[in-house]
Amino acid sequence: MKKRSLGAAVGLTAMALSAHAGGVRTLILSATSTPSWVTDIRSKILANAQEPMVVDTFELSAGTPTLNQLKTYDSVLVVTDAAPADRVALGNVLADFVDAGGGVVQTMFSVDPGSIGIDGRWKTGNYSPLTFTSQTGGAATIGTRPVSSHPVLQGVTTFNGGLSSYRAPSTPTAGAHVIANWSDNIPLVVTKGKVVALNMYPVSSDVRSDFWSASTDGGRMLANAVSWASQVPVKVLVASSAAGGAAWTEDVRQQLIRAGRVGSDVDVFNINTGTPTLAQLKQYDAVMVLTDLSPANPVAFGNTLADYVDAGGGVVVTAFYSQLVGMAGRFASAPYAPFVSGSYTISGVQSLGTRLLPDHPLLANVGAVNGGTSSFRLTGTLNAGWVRVANWTSGEPMVATNSRLAGRVAMVGMFPVSNAQRGDLWDQNTDGGALLGNALRWSKRQANDVLLLGDYNDGYGPDVPVKIRGSGRIGGRVDEFNGTTGVPSLSQLRRYDSVMMWTDFGPADANAMGDVVAAYVDSGGGVVHMLGSDTSGFNVGGRWRTENYGAFTLGNLAV
């Protein structure tokens, strides 16, 4: 993948790529009593991975990785049954890694409050999805699955923890979501932001007979957890004007996060009291519209939403999005609006019915969706350009898409607030959150995003983003990162389709910068490197230099 570095600013907009085009990079951080146990974990992850993976290892009993070392990975998997060299330092650097956008998979015994658990900011800052507590054991299997369609559980049919089935009788911390339980109702899989707690010991019966049964799907669960913690989030804005106020909007936000399709970067804008600008919308990959009250300015909101789609933005509309609740402006008519003349209906319990396009991404790993006893739903004749994907059991269109515009628009014709807020709304024990999350990921903004990784301290650097934004050639975000004051993480770089890198003075850490940019190229990222990054004295180092990622050899500046 080294061919994706360019020595001149040509073709920045042509470098769009999928989130994991070159595969996931993960690091197993282990403090175990038997080295072969780590080998077993690594082999199970690689054998069950559903996408390309690089899996490296680091021995915690011998030391603690630096933040810059972790930044070259998408995620880390923490395994302990012996004491790390420095529990506090480990917890501090893991917290820093999550703050920098990295993902963490935490396993049993790392939540132990004694000498083998994680300490420091990880514990005091409540980064863990589970409370710290002692262990229990005894044969157990996977039990109830409160979020059965979550990506961590995909392909996990059976799981037997073995005769020991080590697990912590913990409770979820604030903001965490239980995805699956053990057969005795102790949480087994819990998520919080980009952290997954697998409340199991990850070594299999292939190396010790009382560990989890290698004939069941523990390896798939481990690999899924690593992939999920490594995902690039979809940055979502919920534009809300809801009769239930903040509680209803927060329910939608939490259901999206719980379903595991978009990550936790979900913000809210109250359109009942104001109208977002196009510049504000452009900070997001997708916008979901939640209305059962009229926006403050329906015409202005509709016009801005249409402008956002014209700029490549993705929009998901839900019931009651129609002229009946004051929607107006350009987005209220074709080709943006789903219906020629939309309305809504209500007639008792309805569910996700016929899947006209069963392989469509919006329906991926979506099981039953129960709309509740009210089952508010949109109805009408679809506008030209719209494709019906699935119906309600009563025959009205439940899912439809329009991919013929500059940005994608999807309709999920259900009211997105769940029965956790009002008993007649969609059943949160079904896959409404997964369906909404899939729609947001599918409609994710199509415009290219660029990161300008450079020197902003010399008086000249701030001119670079002005010129690039002013060129009109970049449809998405043009963001800045000052390489003289810090080093971005791989997870931060993955948010962008391409990176332009230059130096005038030395980077904050030349070797760490070179390592993480090389990892970005390995993962499919595109890099344009400019004057300075290959110049002796203030060049980028690390793997970028030693493995010849750049288009130029190291040289002196000629003026």
Coordinates of C-alpha atoms in Angstrom, one line a residue:
M1 CA 0.0 0.0 0.0
K2 CA 3.0 2.3 0.0
K3 CA 2.2 3.5 -3.5
R4 CA -0.5 5.7 -2.0
S5 CA 2.0 8.4 -1.0
L6 CA 2.4 11.3 -3.4
G7 CA 5.2 13.8 -3.7
A8 CA 2.9 16.7 -4.9
A9 CA -0.6 18.0 -4.1
V10 CA -2.2 16.2 -7.1
G11 CA -5.5 14.3 -6.9
L12 CA -6.4 14.9 -3.3
T13 CA -10.1 14.4 -4.0
A14 CA -9.5 11.1 -5.8
M15 CA -8.4 9.2 -2.6
A16 CA -11.7 8.1 -1.2
L17 CA -11.4 4.7 0.6
S18 CA -13.4 2.5 2.9
A19 CA -12.7 2.7 6.6
H20 CA -10.6 -0.5 6.8
A21 CA -9.4 -0.7 3.2
G22 CA -6.0 -2.1 4.4
G23 CA -7.3 -4.0 7.4
V24 CA -7.5 -3.6 11.2
R25 CA -4.3 -3.1 13.3
T26 CA -4.7 -4.3 16.9
L27 CA -2.3 -4.9 19.7
I28 CA -2.7 -7.6 22.4
L29 CA -1.5 -6.1 25.8
S30 CA -0.9 -9.1 28.0
A31 CA 0.3 -10.1 31.4
T32 CA -0.1 -13.8 31.6
S33 CA 1.6 -16.7 33.4
T34 CA 2.0 -18.8 30.2
P35 CA 3.3 -17.3 26.9
S36 CA 1.4 -19.9 24.8
W37 CA -1.8 -18.5 26.0
V38 CA -1.2 -15.2 24.1
T39 CA -0.4 -17.2 21.0
D40 CA -3.8 -19.0 21.4
I41 CA -5.7 -15.7 21.6
R42 CA -3.9 -14.3 18.6
S43 CA -4.5 -17.4 16.5
K44 CA -8.2 -17.4 17.4
I45 CA -8.6 -13.8 16.4
L46 CA -6.9 -14.2 13.1
A47 CA -8.8 -17.4 12.3
N48 CA -12.1 -15.8 12.9
A49 CA -11.6 -12.3 11.6
Q50 CA -14.1 -11.1 9.0
E51 CA -11.7 -8.6 7.5
P52 CA -7.9 -8.4 7.1
M53 CA -6.1 -7.9 10.4
V54 CA -2.6 -7.3 11.8
V55 CA -2.4 -8.6 15.4
D56 CA 0.8 -7.7 17.4
T57 CA 1.6 -8.4 21.0
F58 CA 3.1 -6.5 24.0
E59 CA 4.1 -8.0 27.3
L60 CA 2.8 -5.9 30.1
S61 CA 4.8 -7.6 32.9
A62 CA 7.9 -6.2 31.3
G63 CA 6.8 -2.6 30.8
T64 CA 4.0 -0.2 29.7
P65 CA 3.6 1.0 26.1
T66 CA 3.8 4.7 25.4
L67 CA 0.8 6.6 23.9
N68 CA 2.7 7.1 20.7
Q69 CA 3.2 3.3 20.4
L70 CA -0.5 2.7 20.9
K71 CA -1.4 5.5 18.4
T72 CA -0.2 3.3 15.5
Y73 CA -3.1 0.8 16.2
D74 CA -6.8 1.0 15.8
S75 CA -7.5 -0.9 19.0
V76 CA -5.9 -2.9 21.8
L77 CA -7.0 -6.1 23.6
V78 CA -6.1 -6.2 27.3
V79 CA -5.5 -9.6 28.9
T80 CA -4.2 -10.1 32.5
D81 CA -4.0 -12.9 34.9
A82 CA -0.6 -11.7 36.3
A83 CA 0.4 -8.2 37.5
P84 CA 1.3 -5.6 34.9
A85 CA 4.6 -3.8 35.5
D86 CA 2.7 -0.6 36.4
R87 CA -1.1 -0.8 36.8
V88 CA -1.5 3.0 37.2
A89 CA 0.7 3.8 34.1
L90 CA -1.3 1.2 32.1
G91 CA -4.6 2.7 33.1
N92 CA -3.4 6.2 32.3
V93 CA -2.1 5.4 28.8
L94 CA -5.2 3.4 28.0
A95 CA -7.4 6.4 29.0
D96 CA -5.2 8.6 26.8
F97 CA -5.6 6.2 23.9
V98 CA -9.4 6.2 24.1
D99 CA -9.3 10.0 24.4
A100 CA -7.2 10.0 21.1
G101 CA -9.9 7.9 19.3
G102 CA -8.6 4.4 19.9
G103 CA -10.6 1.4 20.8
V104 CA -10.1 -1.0 23.7
V105 CA -11.3 -4.6 24.3
Q106 CA -11.1 -5.3 28.0
T107 CA -11.2 -8.9 29.2
M108 CA -11.6 -10.8 32.5
F109 CA -9.3 -10.2 34.9
S110 CA -8.5 -6.7 34.0
V111 CA -11.5 -5.5 36.1
D112 CA -10.0 -7.1 39.2
P113 CA -9.6 -4.5 41.9
G114 CA -6.4 -6.1 43.1
S115 CA -2.9 -6.4 41.7
I116 CA -3.8 -7.8 38.2
G117 CA -6.4 -5.2 37.2
I118 CA -6.1 -1.9 35.4
D119 CA -5.7 1.1 37.6
G120 CA -5.0 4.8 37.1
R121 CA -7.3 7.1 35.0
W122 CA -8.9 4.0 33.4
K123 CA -10.5 3.2 36.8
T124 CA -10.9 6.7 38.3
G125 CA -12.3 8.1 35.1
N126 CA -14.8 5.3 34.6
Y127 CA -13.6 4.3 31.2
S128 CA -14.4 0.6 31.9
P129 CA -17.9 -0.6 30.9
L130 CA -17.9 -2.7 34.1
T131 CA -17.4 -2.0 37.7
F132 CA -14.3 -3.4 39.3
T133 CA -15.0 -6.5 41.3
S134 CA -13.6 -9.9 42.2
Q135 CA -14.2 -13.1 40.1
T136 CA -16.5 -16.0 40.1
G137 CA -16.5 -19.3 38.2
G138 CA -18.2 -22.5 37.3
A139 CA -19.6 -23.8 34.0
A140 CA -21.7 -21.3 32.1
T141 CA -22.7 -20.4 28.6
I142 CA -24.0 -17.4 26.7
G143 CA -27.5 -16.5 27.9
T144 CA -29.9 -13.7 27.0
R145 CA -28.9 -11.2 24.2
P146 CA -30.5 -7.8 24.9
V147 CA -29.0 -6.5 21.6
S148 CA -28.9 -9.7 19.6
S149 CA -28.0 -8.0 16.3
H150 CA -25.0 -6.1 17.7
P151 CA -21.9 -6.6 15.4
V152 CA -19.9 -8.2 18.3
L153 CA -22.5 -11.0 18.3
Q154 CA -22.6 -11.5 14.5
G155 CA -21.9 -15.2 13.8
V156 CA -21.8 -16.1 17.5
T157 CA -24.3 -19.0 17.6
T158 CA -22.9 -20.8 20.7
F159 CA -20.5 -19.9 23.5
N160 CA -19.5 -22.2 26.3
G161 CA -17.1 -20.7 28.9
G162 CA -15.8 -24.2 30.0
L163 CA -15.7 -25.7 33.4
S164 CA -14.1 -22.6 34.9
S165 CA -16.0 -19.9 33.0
Y166 CA -14.1 -17.1 34.8
R167 CA -16.3 -14.0 35.0
A168 CA -16.7 -10.9 37.2
P169 CA -20.1 -10.4 38.8
S170 CA -19.9 -6.8 37.8
T171 CA -22.6 -4.2 37.0
P172 CA -22.4 -1.8 34.0
T173 CA -21.0 1.6 34.7
A174 CA -22.9 4.8 33.7
G175 CA -23.4 5.1 30.0
A176 CA -22.6 1.4 29.3
H177 CA -24.9 -1.0 27.4
V178 CA -25.3 -4.7 28.1
I179 CA -25.2 -6.6 24.8
A180 CA -25.2 -10.1 26.1
N181 CA -25.3 -12.0 29.4
W182 CA -24.0 -15.2 30.8
S183 CA -26.5 -17.9 31.5
D184 CA -26.6 -16.8 35.1
N185 CA -27.4 -13.2 34.0
I186 CA -23.9 -11.8 34.8
P187 CA -23.0 -9.4 31.9
L188 CA -20.9 -11.1 29.2
V189 CA -20.6 -8.4 26.6
V190 CA -20.9 -4.7 27.5
T191 CA -20.0 -1.6 25.4
K192 CA -19.2 2.0 26.3
G193 CA -18.1 4.4 23.6
K194 CA -15.2 2.6 21.8
V195 CA -14.6 0.2 24.7
V196 CA -15.9 -3.4 24.8
A197 CA -15.8 -5.4 28.0
L198 CA -15.7 -9.2 27.2
N199 CA -16.3 -10.5 30.7
M200 CA -14.6 -13.8 29.9
Y201 CA -11.1 -15.1 30.0
P202 CA -10.0 -15.2 26.3
V203 CA -7.8 -18.3 26.3
S204 CA -9.4 -21.4 24.8
S205 CA -9.6 -25.1 25.7
D206 CA -7.0 -25.8 23.1
V207 CA -4.4 -24.9 25.7
R208 CA -6.2 -25.7 29.0
S209 CA -9.3 -27.9 29.2
D210 CA -11.2 -25.8 31.7
F211 CA -11.1 -22.6 29.5
W212 CA -13.8 -21.7 26.9
S213 CA -14.7 -24.5 24.6
A214 CA -12.8 -24.0 21.3
S215 CA -15.6 -25.8 19.5
T216 CA -17.9 -22.8 20.2
D217 CA -17.8 -19.3 18.9
G218 CA -15.5 -17.5 21.4
G219 CA -12.9 -16.8 18.7
R220 CA -15.6 -15.2 16.5
M221 CA -16.7 -13.0 19.5
L222 CA -13.1 -11.9 20.2
A223 CA -12.5 -11.1 16.5
N224 CA -15.8 -9.2 16.3
A225 CA -15.0 -7.2 19.4
V226 CA -11.6 -6.2 18.0
S227 CA -13.2 -5.1 14.7
W228 CA -16.0 -3.2 16.4
A229 CA -13.6 -1.4 18.7
S230 CA -11.6 -0.4 15.6
Q231 CA -14.4 1.0 13.6
V232 CA -14.4 4.5 12.3
P233 CA -17.5 6.1 13.8
V234 CA -20.2 7.8 11.8
K235 CA -20.5 11.4 13.1
V236 CA -24.3 11.9 13.5
L237 CA -26.4 14.9 14.2
V238 CA -30.0 14.2 15.4
A239 CA -32.0 17.3 14.3
S240 CA -34.9 17.0 16.7
S241 CA -38.2 18.7 17.4
A242 CA -39.9 16.2 19.7
A243 CA -43.0 16.6 21.9
G244 CA -41.2 14.5 24.6
G245 CA -38.3 17.0 24.7
A246 CA -34.8 16.1 25.7
A247 CA -35.8 12.7 27.2
W248 CA -37.2 11.5 23.8
T249 CA -34.2 12.8 21.9
E250 CA -31.7 11.2 24.3
D251 CA -33.6 7.9 24.0
V252 CA -33.0 8.0 20.2
R253 CA -29.4 8.9 20.7
Q254 CA -28.8 6.0 23.2
Q255 CA -30.7 3.5 21.0
L256 CA -28.4 4.4 18.1
I257 CA -25.3 4.0 20.3
R258 CA -26.6 0.8 21.8
A259 CA -27.2 -0.8 18.4
G260 CA -23.5 -0.5 17.6
R261 CA -23.7 0.7 14.0
V262 CA -22.5 4.3 14.2
G263 CA -20.3 4.6 17.3
S264 CA -21.0 7.1 20.1
D265 CA -20.3 10.4 18.3
V266 CA -24.0 11.4 18.2
D267 CA -24.9 15.0 18.8
V268 CA -28.3 16.8 19.0
F269 CA -29.6 20.0 17.6
N270 CA -33.0 21.3 18.8
I271 CA -34.7 22.5 15.6
N272 CA -37.7 23.6 17.7
T273 CA -35.8 26.6 18.9
G274 CA -33.3 27.2 16.0
T275 CA -32.0 26.2 12.6
P276 CA -28.5 24.8 12.0
T277 CA -26.4 26.4 9.3
L278 CA -25.0 24.5 6.4
A279 CA -21.5 25.0 7.9
Q280 CA -22.7 23.3 11.1
L281 CA -24.3 20.4 9.2
K282 CA -21.1 19.9 7.2
Q283 CA -19.3 18.9 10.4
Y284 CA -21.4 15.6 10.4
D285 CA -21.4 12.5 8.2
A286 CA -25.2 12.1 8.4
V287 CA -28.2 13.9 9.9
M288 CA -31.3 12.2 11.2
V289 CA -34.5 14.1 11.3
L290 CA -36.8 13.5 14.4
T291 CA -40.0 15.5 14.3
D292 CA -43.4 15.4 15.8
L293 CA -43.5 19.2 16.4
S294 CA -42.9 21.8 13.7
P295 CA -39.3 23.2 13.6
A296 CA -38.8 26.9 14.5
N297 CA -38.4 27.8 10.8
P298 CA -39.5 25.0 8.5
V299 CA -38.6 26.7 5.3
A300 CA -35.0 27.6 6.5
F301 CA -34.5 24.1 7.8
G302 CA -35.7 22.4 4.7
N303 CA -33.6 24.6 2.5
T304 CA -30.5 24.0 4.6
L305 CA -31.1 20.3 4.6
A306 CA -31.4 20.3 0.8
D307 CA -28.2 22.3 0.6
Y308 CA -26.4 19.7 2.8
V309 CA -27.5 16.9 0.5
D310 CA -26.3 18.9 -2.5
A311 CA -22.9 19.2 -0.8
G312 CA -22.7 15.4 -0.4
G313 CA -24.3 15.0 3.1
G314 CA -26.4 12.1 4.1
V315 CA -29.9 12.4 5.6
V316 CA -32.3 9.9 7.3
V317 CA -35.9 11.0 7.6
T318 CA -38.4 9.3 10.0
A319 CA -42.1 9.6 10.8
F320 CA -43.5 12.3 11.1
Y321 CA -41.3 14.0 8.6
S322 CA -43.9 15.5 6.3
Q323 CA -45.7 18.8 5.6
L324 CA -48.2 17.9 8.3
V325 CA -45.7 19.0 11.0
G326 CA -44.5 22.1 9.3
M327 CA -41.7 20.7 7.0
A328 CA -41.2 23.1 4.1
G329 CA -38.5 24.5 1.9
R330 CA -36.7 22.6 -0.8
F331 CA -36.4 19.4 1.2
A332 CA -40.2 19.1 1.4
S333 CA -40.5 18.2 -2.3
A334 CA -38.9 16.0 -4.9
P335 CA -36.3 14.8 -5.3
Y336 CA -35.4 15.1 -1.6
A337 CA -38.7 14.2 0.0
P338 CA -39.7 10.5 -0.1
F339 CA -43.4 11.0 -0.9
V340 CA -45.3 12.9 -3.6
S341 CA -47.7 13.9 -0.8
G342 CA -46.7 12.2 2.5
S343 CA -48.9 11.5 5.5
Y344 CA -48.8 9.1 8.4
T345 CA -51.1 6.4 9.6
I346 CA -51.7 4.4 12.9
S347 CA -53.5 1.1 13.2
G348 CA -52.2 -1.2 16.0
V349 CA -49.1 -3.3 16.1
Q350 CA -47.2 -3.5 12.8
S351 CA -43.7 -4.9 12.2
L352 CA -41.0 -5.0 9.5
G353 CA -42.6 -7.0 6.8
T354 CA -41.6 -8.0 3.3
R355 CA -38.0 -7.3 2.5
L356 CA -38.1 -6.4 -1.2
L357 CA -34.3 -6.0 -1.3
P358 CA -33.2 -8.4 1.4
D359 CA -29.5 -7.9 0.7
H360 CA -29.6 -4.1 1.0
P361 CA -27.1 -2.7 3.5
L362 CA -30.0 -1.1 5.5
L363 CA -31.3 -4.5 6.3
A364 CA -27.9 -6.1 7.2
N365 CA -28.1 -8.2 10.3
V366 CA -31.5 -6.7 11.1
G367 CA -34.0 -9.2 12.6
A368 CA -37.5 -8.3 13.8
V369 CA -38.6 -4.7 14.2
N370 CA -41.9 -4.2 16.2
G371 CA -43.4 -0.8 15.8
G372 CA -45.4 -1.0 19.0
T373 CA -49.1 -0.7 19.6
S374 CA -49.3 2.6 17.8
S375 CA -46.8 1.9 15.0
F376 CA -46.8 5.4 13.6
R377 CA -45.6 5.1 10.0
L378 CA -45.3 7.2 6.8
T379 CA -47.5 6.4 3.8
G380 CA -48.0 7.7 0.3
T381 CA -46.6 7.3 -3.2
L382 CA -42.8 7.5 -3.5
N383 CA -41.3 10.2 -5.6
A384 CA -39.2 9.3 -8.7
G385 CA -35.7 8.2 -7.9
W386 CA -36.7 6.6 -4.6
V387 CA -36.4 2.8 -4.2
R388 CA -38.6 0.8 -1.8
V389 CA -36.4 -1.6 0.2
A390 CA -38.9 -3.0 2.7
N391 CA -42.5 -2.7 3.8
W392 CA -44.4 -2.7 7.0
T393 CA -46.5 -5.9 7.5
S394 CA -49.5 -3.6 6.6
G395 CA -48.0 -2.9 3.2
E396 CA -46.8 0.7 3.6
P397 CA -43.2 1.5 2.7
M398 CA -41.0 1.1 5.8
V399 CA -37.6 1.6 4.3
A400 CA -36.7 3.5 1.1
T401 CA -33.6 5.1 -0.3
N402 CA -32.6 7.7 -2.9
S403 CA -28.9 7.5 -4.0
R404 CA -29.3 9.6 -7.2
L405 CA -28.4 12.9 -5.5
A406 CA -25.0 14.3 -4.5
G407 CA -25.7 12.9 -1.1
R408 CA -27.7 9.9 0.0
V409 CA -31.2 10.1 1.6
A410 CA -32.9 7.3 3.4
M411 CA -36.3 6.9 4.9
V412 CA -37.0 4.7 7.9
G413 CA -40.8 5.3 8.1
M414 CA -41.2 4.7 11.9
F415 CA -41.2 7.0 14.8
P416 CA -37.6 6.5 16.3
V417 CA -38.4 7.0 20.0
S418 CA -38.7 3.6 21.8
N419 CA -41.1 2.1 24.3
A420 CA -38.5 2.9 27.0
Q421 CA -40.1 6.4 26.9
R422 CA -43.7 5.6 26.0
G423 CA -45.3 2.1 26.0
D424 CA -47.0 2.4 22.6
L425 CA -43.8 3.1 20.6
W426 CA -41.3 0.7 19.0
D427 CA -40.1 -2.2 21.1
Q428 CA -36.5 -1.6 22.1
N429 CA -36.0 -5.3 22.4
T430 CA -36.3 -5.6 18.6
D431 CA -33.9 -4.2 16.0
G432 CA -35.3 -0.7 15.4
G433 CA -32.0 0.8 16.5
A434 CA -30.0 -1.4 14.2
L435 CA -32.2 -0.4 11.3
L436 CA -31.8 3.3 12.0
G437 CA -28.1 2.9 12.5
N438 CA -27.7 1.0 9.2
A439 CA -29.5 3.9 7.5
L440 CA -27.2 6.5 8.9
R441 CA -24.1 4.4 8.0
W442 CA -25.4 3.9 4.4
S443 CA -26.2 7.5 3.9
K444 CA -22.9 8.7 5.4
R445 CA -21.6 11.8 3.6
Q446 CA -20.0 11.1 0.3
A447 CA -17.8 14.2 0.1
N448 CA -14.0 13.7 0.6
D449 CA -12.5 14.8 3.9
V450 CA -8.8 16.0 4.1
L451 CA -6.5 16.5 7.1
L452 CA -3.8 19.1 6.8
L453 CA -1.0 17.8 9.1
G454 CA 1.5 20.5 9.2
D455 CA 3.3 23.4 11.0
Y456 CA 1.0 26.2 12.1
N457 CA 3.5 28.1 14.3
D458 CA 5.6 29.9 11.6
G459 CA 3.0 32.4 10.3
Y460 CA 2.8 30.7 7.0
G461 CA 0.9 27.5 7.9
P462 CA -2.5 29.0 8.5
D463 CA -2.6 30.1 4.9
V464 CA -2.6 26.5 3.7
P465 CA -6.2 25.6 4.7
V466 CA -7.4 29.0 3.4
K467 CA -6.1 28.2 0.0
I468 CA -7.3 24.6 -0.1
R469 CA -10.8 25.5 1.1
G470 CA -10.9 28.4 -1.3
S471 CA -10.0 26.1 -4.3
G472 CA -13.5 24.5 -4.2
R473 CA -12.0 21.1 -5.1
I474 CA -12.6 19.5 -1.7
G475 CA -16.3 18.7 -1.1
G476 CA -15.9 17.6 2.5
R477 CA -14.1 18.9 5.6
V478 CA -10.7 20.4 5.5
D479 CA -9.3 20.1 9.1
E480 CA -6.0 21.0 10.6
F481 CA -3.6 19.3 13.0
N482 CA -0.5 21.0 14.3
G483 CA 2.3 18.4 14.0
T484 CA 4.7 20.6 15.9
T485 CA 2.7 20.2 19.1
G486 CA 1.4 16.6 19.0
V487 CA 1.0 13.4 17.0
P488 CA -2.4 12.2 15.7
S489 CA -3.6 8.6 16.4
L490 CA -4.3 6.1 13.6
S491 CA -8.0 6.3 14.6
Q492 CA -8.0 10.1 14.1
L493 CA -6.3 9.8 10.7
R494 CA -8.8 7.1 9.6
R495 CA -11.6 9.7 9.7
Y496 CA -10.1 11.3 6.6
D497 CA -9.9 10.2 3.0
S498 CA -6.4 11.7 2.7
V499 CA -3.7 13.6 4.6
M500 CA -1.5 16.4 3.4
M501 CA 1.7 16.5 5.4
W502 CA 4.4 19.2 5.6
T503 CA 7.0 20.5 8.1
D504 CA 8.8 23.8 8.5
F505 CA 10.2 23.2 12.0
G506 CA 10.6 19.8 13.5
P507 CA 7.6 17.7 14.4
A508 CA 6.7 17.2 18.0
D509 CA 8.0 13.6 17.7
A510 CA 9.4 12.9 14.2
N511 CA 9.6 9.1 14.7
A512 CA 6.1 8.7 16.2
M513 CA 4.7 10.9 13.4
G514 CA 6.4 8.7 10.8
D515 CA 5.2 5.5 12.4
V516 CA 1.5 6.6 12.6
V517 CA 1.4 8.0 9.0
A518 CA 3.0 4.8 7.7
A519 CA 0.3 2.8 9.6
Y520 CA -2.3 5.0 7.9
V521 CA -0.9 4.2 4.5
D522 CA -0.8 0.5 5.4
S523 CA -4.5 0.7 6.3
G524 CA -5.4 2.2 2.9
G525 CA -5.0 5.9 3.5
G526 CA -3.7 8.4 1.0
V527 CA -0.9 10.8 1.8
V528 CA 0.5 13.9 0.0
H529 CA 3.8 14.9 1.5
M530 CA 5.2 18.3 0.8
L531 CA 8.4 20.4 1.3
G532 CA 10.0 19.9 4.7
S533 CA 8.8 16.4 5.4
D534 CA 11.8 15.0 3.5
T535 CA 14.3 17.7 4.4
S536 CA 17.2 17.0 6.8
G537 CA 16.8 18.7 10.2
F538 CA 13.0 18.8 10.3
N539 CA 11.9 15.7 8.5
V540 CA 9.4 13.0 9.4
G541 CA 11.2 9.9 10.7
G542 CA 10.1 6.5 12.0
R543 CA 8.8 3.9 9.5
W544 CA 8.0 6.6 7.0
R545 CA 11.7 7.1 6.6
T546 CA 13.2 3.7 7.3
E547 CA 10.8 1.8 5.1
N548 CA 10.8 4.3 2.2
Y549 CA 7.1 5.3 2.2
G550 CA 7.8 8.7 0.8
A551 CA 8.4 9.5 -2.8
F552 CA 11.7 11.3 -2.1
T553 CA 14.9 10.4 -0.3
L554 CA 16.0 12.5 2.6
G555 CA 17.8 15.7 1.4
N556 CA 18.8 19.3 2.1
L557 CA 16.7 22.3 1.4
A558 CA 17.6 24.2 -1.8
V559 CA 16.5 27.9 -2.1

